[in-house]
C-alpha cells in the first residue's frame, strides 16, 4: 500500500486547477502535490523562503477524489504515516495546463493519479470521440513544506474584490520590486516602496489611496505600513480570476508575514508573504536560517546596516543572488532534525547538513538578537510529518499558534483506499 | 518656481495622454518647457540624438482649466524641466476614468512632477492615485539650446500620405536599407497654368551613396515615391495626388531650373521612429525638404503642433 493520489475533474474544474498552478508559478519553479483527507493541496515556497503558496482543493471539488498514505507499523506502537511526497517542476506542468479556456470547453474529463512505484504523476485528458491525451511526469520524492500561520489572530483584516487589486497593480511597472501597504482605520494605501531606489533618480513613486467603503470588510486594529514583494502579489490575482470570491488580506506589524487568501468553499488559496521588518535596534544578522548556505552569508553581509534579516529574506535581491536549486532550502527541517534526533521523516541527508550545523551554532554565538529572527524564520515552515508535536516543543517555537488544520493532520494513522 | 495645473475634461485628458504617448515614442528623454500660455516638449539636436530635434507645442488653455506658473524669475517667466518621457505617459495612462487630473511641481526628496488623479470608483469615496515623476530642473544658462528651431526655406513642400501606410512601407524597406535618400523633383507642372502645357516627370537618376539607399522623390504635382535600391532589387512605392502647399517664397524659385532636384540622405531608422510615434493620423501633415540639409515634418494633431527635424547623413 503505497501513498497515492487519484482524482477526476471536469473541464471547468480543470480551469480552476490550472489557474492555481499558474498562480503558484509566480512564487516558485516547483510545487508539491500533497493529498490528505482535507483534500489535495498544491504547495510551493520560493527559493529565498520569503513566500509560500498553498491551494487546497477540498474533496468535494473533484468528481472523484481518492488518496492514501503509507502506514509504517513499528514495534513501539508509534506508527508513522508517510504521505505522498511528490514534487513537480513548473516547467513540466505549466505547458500541460495552457489554454485553459479551450481545455474547459473541449475536455470531458481529466484524471490525475500517481504511480509511486515509478515516481510518476499521470495526467489524462479525455476529449470527445474517444480521444485521450496522457502526460507522464516524473516527480521528485520530497517532503512538502507547509506554513504555520494563524490568520485569525491578525490585527488587521481586509476583504477586497479582486478588481480593486487589479486596478492597483497597473500602477506599478513590472520592474517594481516591493510595494508597501499602509493602512489606518479609515483608509488604505498601496504604494511603491522605493527604499532601495532612493538614489535612483529615475524611479517614479506611485501611490493609490482607496477609501474604506470600497472594501467588503475593513478591520484595522492599528495603523500599519508593511512592505512585501510585488511579484508575489500578482500571483494571487492570477488565481482570483478563476474564482469569483473576494481576496482577504491578513497582517500585523512589519516583519510578521502577511497572508492573502481566497476561500470559496471548494477551494482555499493562501499566499503567505514575508514582510520587511522595521529598522529597529535589532542587530542585523549577517546570517539567517533562511539562507544558511555560505554563499548567502556573504551576500547578506554586504547589505545595508540596519536592515533586518527578515527584510533581507524578503528583498528580491537575495532571491536573485540565490541560485535556483532543485531543492529549495530544506535546511530548516534539517535543523530540527539535528535537534530531534531520530526523526524518521527528516530523511534529507545531503551535503547540507554539515553546513547547517555550522550556521545554527554560529548564529547563537554571534548574534544575540537572532533568536527572534530564527523564530520568525522557523515559524514559517514545518515539515508535514508525524513529528509535528515534537517540533512544537522544540525551542524554535512558533510565534503564532498553528491553526488546527495543520496540526491535526497526523495525529493518527490512517489509510484510505 | 511654481507650477500647478488641473484638467477636468475627459476629452482634454485623453488628448493630453495621446500627446504624451507620442512624445514617449519620439524621445526617451525630453525637456518640458512651461510658460504662461504654452507647454512645449522639446528635444534639442544633440549628437546623442543623432541630430534629430523635436518641437511640440500646445496652448495650455486648450487643456487645463486651471493653470498657474511662476518661472525662474520675473524677466524669465519660464520653467525648463528634463524628464523621462515614458514616466509621464505611463502616469497619464492610469488616469483613464479620472474625475480630475492635477500636475504640479513638487520637491519630495528630489524635484518631481507630481501627477495626481482622482479616479471614479463605485463607492462614494474616490480613489486617489499619485505619481511622483523625478525631474531635473534645467538651469537658465542652458535655455539658449532649447529654443524653437528656425525652419529654413524649404526647396519643396508636400503633404504627406496617410502616415500608417507610409510607416508600413518604410518599415519593410528598413530591412533592406539604412540610408534614406531624398529626392525632390522641382517640377513646375499643371499647378502653374500657362507656364507649361505639359507635365513631365523625370523618374529616376539616383546617385547611390552607401551600399543601400532609399529614395524619397516627390514633385510639385503631389506625387511622392518611396524607393530602395540594392544590388539585386529595386522597390518603389508611389503615392499620388498628395497636393502641395503654396511655397512661402515663390518668387525666389521662379528663375530656378525646374529640373533641379533637392535630395537629402537620412537615416531610415529615424524616419521610422518618427512615423511609429504617430498613432493617430494627424489633422495636417507636411513634409519640407531642404536640399542636402534636412527633412522637416510639420504636423498638427488637432490643436497641438509637432515639428520634427531629421538631418542629412554626413
Short mmCIF file of C-alpha atoms in Angstrom, two decimals, chain B residues 36 64 108 161 218:
data_model
loop_
_atom_site.label_atom_id
_atom_site.label_comp_id
_atom_site.label_asym_id
_atom_site.label_seq_id
_atom_site.Cartn_x
_atom_site.Cartn_y
_atom_site.Cartn_z
CA UNK B 36 2.30 81.20 -19.04
CA UNK B 64 -6.20 72.90 -18.48
CA UNK B 108 9.92 65.31 -2.29
CA UNK B 161 0.11 60.43 -47.41
CA UNK B 218 8.35 63.90 -54.91
#
